[in-house]
mmCIF file of C-alpha atoms in Angstrom:
data_model
loop_
_atom_site.group_PDB
_atom_site.id
_atom_site.type_symbol
_atom_site.label_atom_id
_atom_site.label_comp_id
_atom_site.label_asym_id
_atom_site.label_seq_id
_atom_site.Cartn_x
_atom_site.Cartn_y
_atom_site.Cartn_z
ATOM 1 C CA UNK A 535 0.016 -0.018 -0.027
ATOM 2 C CA UNK A 536 1.367 3.404 -0.971
ATOM 3 C CA UNK A 537 -1.363 5.631 0.505
ATOM 4 C CA UNK A 538 -4.496 5.474 2.535
ATOM 5 C CA UNK A 539 -7.119 8.199 3.076
ATOM 6 C CA UNK A 540 -10.611 7.751 4.548
ATOM 7 C CA UNK A 541 -13.740 9.898 4.477
ATOM 8 C CA UNK A 542 -15.949 8.228 7.161
ATOM 9 C CA UNK A 543 -19.601 9.133 7.482
ATOM 10 C CA UNK A 544 -21.505 8.481 10.718
ATOM 11 C CA UNK A 545 -25.250 8.561 11.477
ATOM 12 C CA UNK A 546 -26.316 9.805 14.900
ATOM 13 C CA UNK A 547 -29.934 9.055 15.931
ATOM 14 C CA UNK A 548 -31.592 11.371 18.499
ATOM 15 C CA UNK A 549 -33.919 9.959 21.149
ATOM 16 C CA UNK A 550 -36.491 12.652 21.625
ATOM 17 C CA UNK A 551 -37.857 11.258 24.916
ATOM 18 C CA UNK A 552 -34.550 11.601 26.656
ATOM 19 C CA UNK A 553 -32.901 14.280 24.587
ATOM 20 C CA UNK A 554 -29.809 12.094 24.070
ATOM 21 C CA UNK A 555 -28.566 10.299 21.096
ATOM 22 C CA UNK A 556 -26.297 7.574 19.853
ATOM 23 C CA UNK A 557 -24.254 6.694 16.706
ATOM 24 C CA UNK A 558 -26.216 4.019 14.836
ATOM 25 C CA UNK A 559 -24.020 3.465 11.718
ATOM 26 C CA UNK A 560 -20.659 4.379 10.234
ATOM 27 C CA UNK A 561 -19.618 3.930 6.661
ATOM 28 C CA UNK A 562 -15.922 4.086 5.842
ATOM 29 C CA UNK A 563 -14.909 5.292 2.390
ATOM 30 C CA UNK A 564 -11.196 4.351 2.224
ATOM 31 C CA UNK A 565 -9.247 5.428 -0.805
ATOM 32 C CA UNK A 566 -6.305 3.038 -1.128
ATOM 33 C CA UNK A 567 -3.460 3.517 -3.523
ATOM 34 C CA UNK A 568 -1.379 0.318 -4.269
ATOM 35 C CA UNK A 569 1.970 0.079 -6.056
ATOM 36 C CA UNK A 570 0.705 -1.353 -9.309
ATOM 37 C CA UNK A 571 -2.474 -2.532 -11.062
ATOM 38 C CA UNK A 572 -1.795 -6.215 -10.340
ATOM 39 C CA UNK A 573 -2.337 -5.501 -6.627
ATOM 40 C CA UNK A 574 -5.892 -3.972 -7.051
ATOM 41 C CA UNK A 575 -7.760 -7.242 -7.374
ATOM 42 C CA UNK A 576 -5.811 -8.759 -4.463
ATOM 43 C CA UNK A 577 -6.676 -5.794 -2.264
ATOM 44 C CA UNK A 578 -10.450 -5.742 -2.833
ATOM 45 C CA UNK A 579 -11.321 -8.953 -0.967
ATOM 46 C CA UNK A 580 -9.350 -7.805 2.059
ATOM 47 C CA UNK A 581 -11.897 -5.092 2.779
ATOM 48 C CA UNK A 582 -14.626 -7.720 3.074
ATOM 49 C CA UNK A 583 -12.617 -9.374 5.912
ATOM 50 C CA UNK A 584 -12.176 -6.180 7.891
ATOM 51 C CA UNK A 585 -15.405 -6.343 10.102
ATOM 52 C CA UNK A 586 -14.099 -9.594 11.539
ATOM 53 C CA UNK A 587 -10.666 -8.302 12.553
ATOM 54 C CA UNK A 588 -11.095 -4.485 12.841
ATOM 55 C CA UNK A 589 -10.557 -3.350 16.328
ATOM 56 C CA UNK A 590 -13.137 -0.519 16.000
ATOM 57 C CA UNK A 591 -15.795 -2.636 14.259
ATOM 58 C CA UNK A 592 -15.498 -5.238 17.017
ATOM 59 C CA UNK A 593 -15.685 -2.692 19.796
ATOM 60 C CA UNK A 594 -18.915 -0.868 18.988
ATOM 61 C CA UNK A 595 -22.595 -1.914 18.924
ATOM 62 C CA UNK A 596 -23.485 -0.501 15.522
ATOM 63 C CA UNK A 597 -22.494 -1.658 12.015
ATOM 64 C CA UNK A 598 -19.357 -0.344 10.379
ATOM 65 C CA UNK A 599 -19.418 -0.978 6.660
ATOM 66 C CA UNK A 600 -16.739 -0.300 3.927
ATOM 67 C CA UNK A 601 -17.044 1.243 0.451
ATOM 68 C CA UNK A 602 -13.497 1.134 -0.741
ATOM 69 C CA UNK A 603 -11.896 2.750 -3.789
ATOM 70 C CA UNK A 604 -8.686 0.998 -4.675
ATOM 71 C CA UNK A 605 -6.425 2.354 -7.387
ATOM 72 C CA UNK A 606 -2.908 1.761 -8.699
ATOM 73 C CA UNK A 607 -0.240 4.369 -8.363
ATOM 74 C CA UNK A 608 0.026 6.505 -11.445
ATOM 75 C CA UNK A 609 3.474 6.394 -12.993
#
């Protein structure tokens, strides 16, 4: 991996009866740059495995999903 940048989006749901709220969903939008095009197809399935091994995803009580963009470094 050459570069990683993420633009996460979270949803907070308000509970009107108590005036409080909680985060109910997070979608990660990682933009991953790999060294060459041959690595793109190898990298895609790795994002499907992340919920099972991701520290954050395993530590919260709401779903964290991934919508990755994987590209090869431009030469």
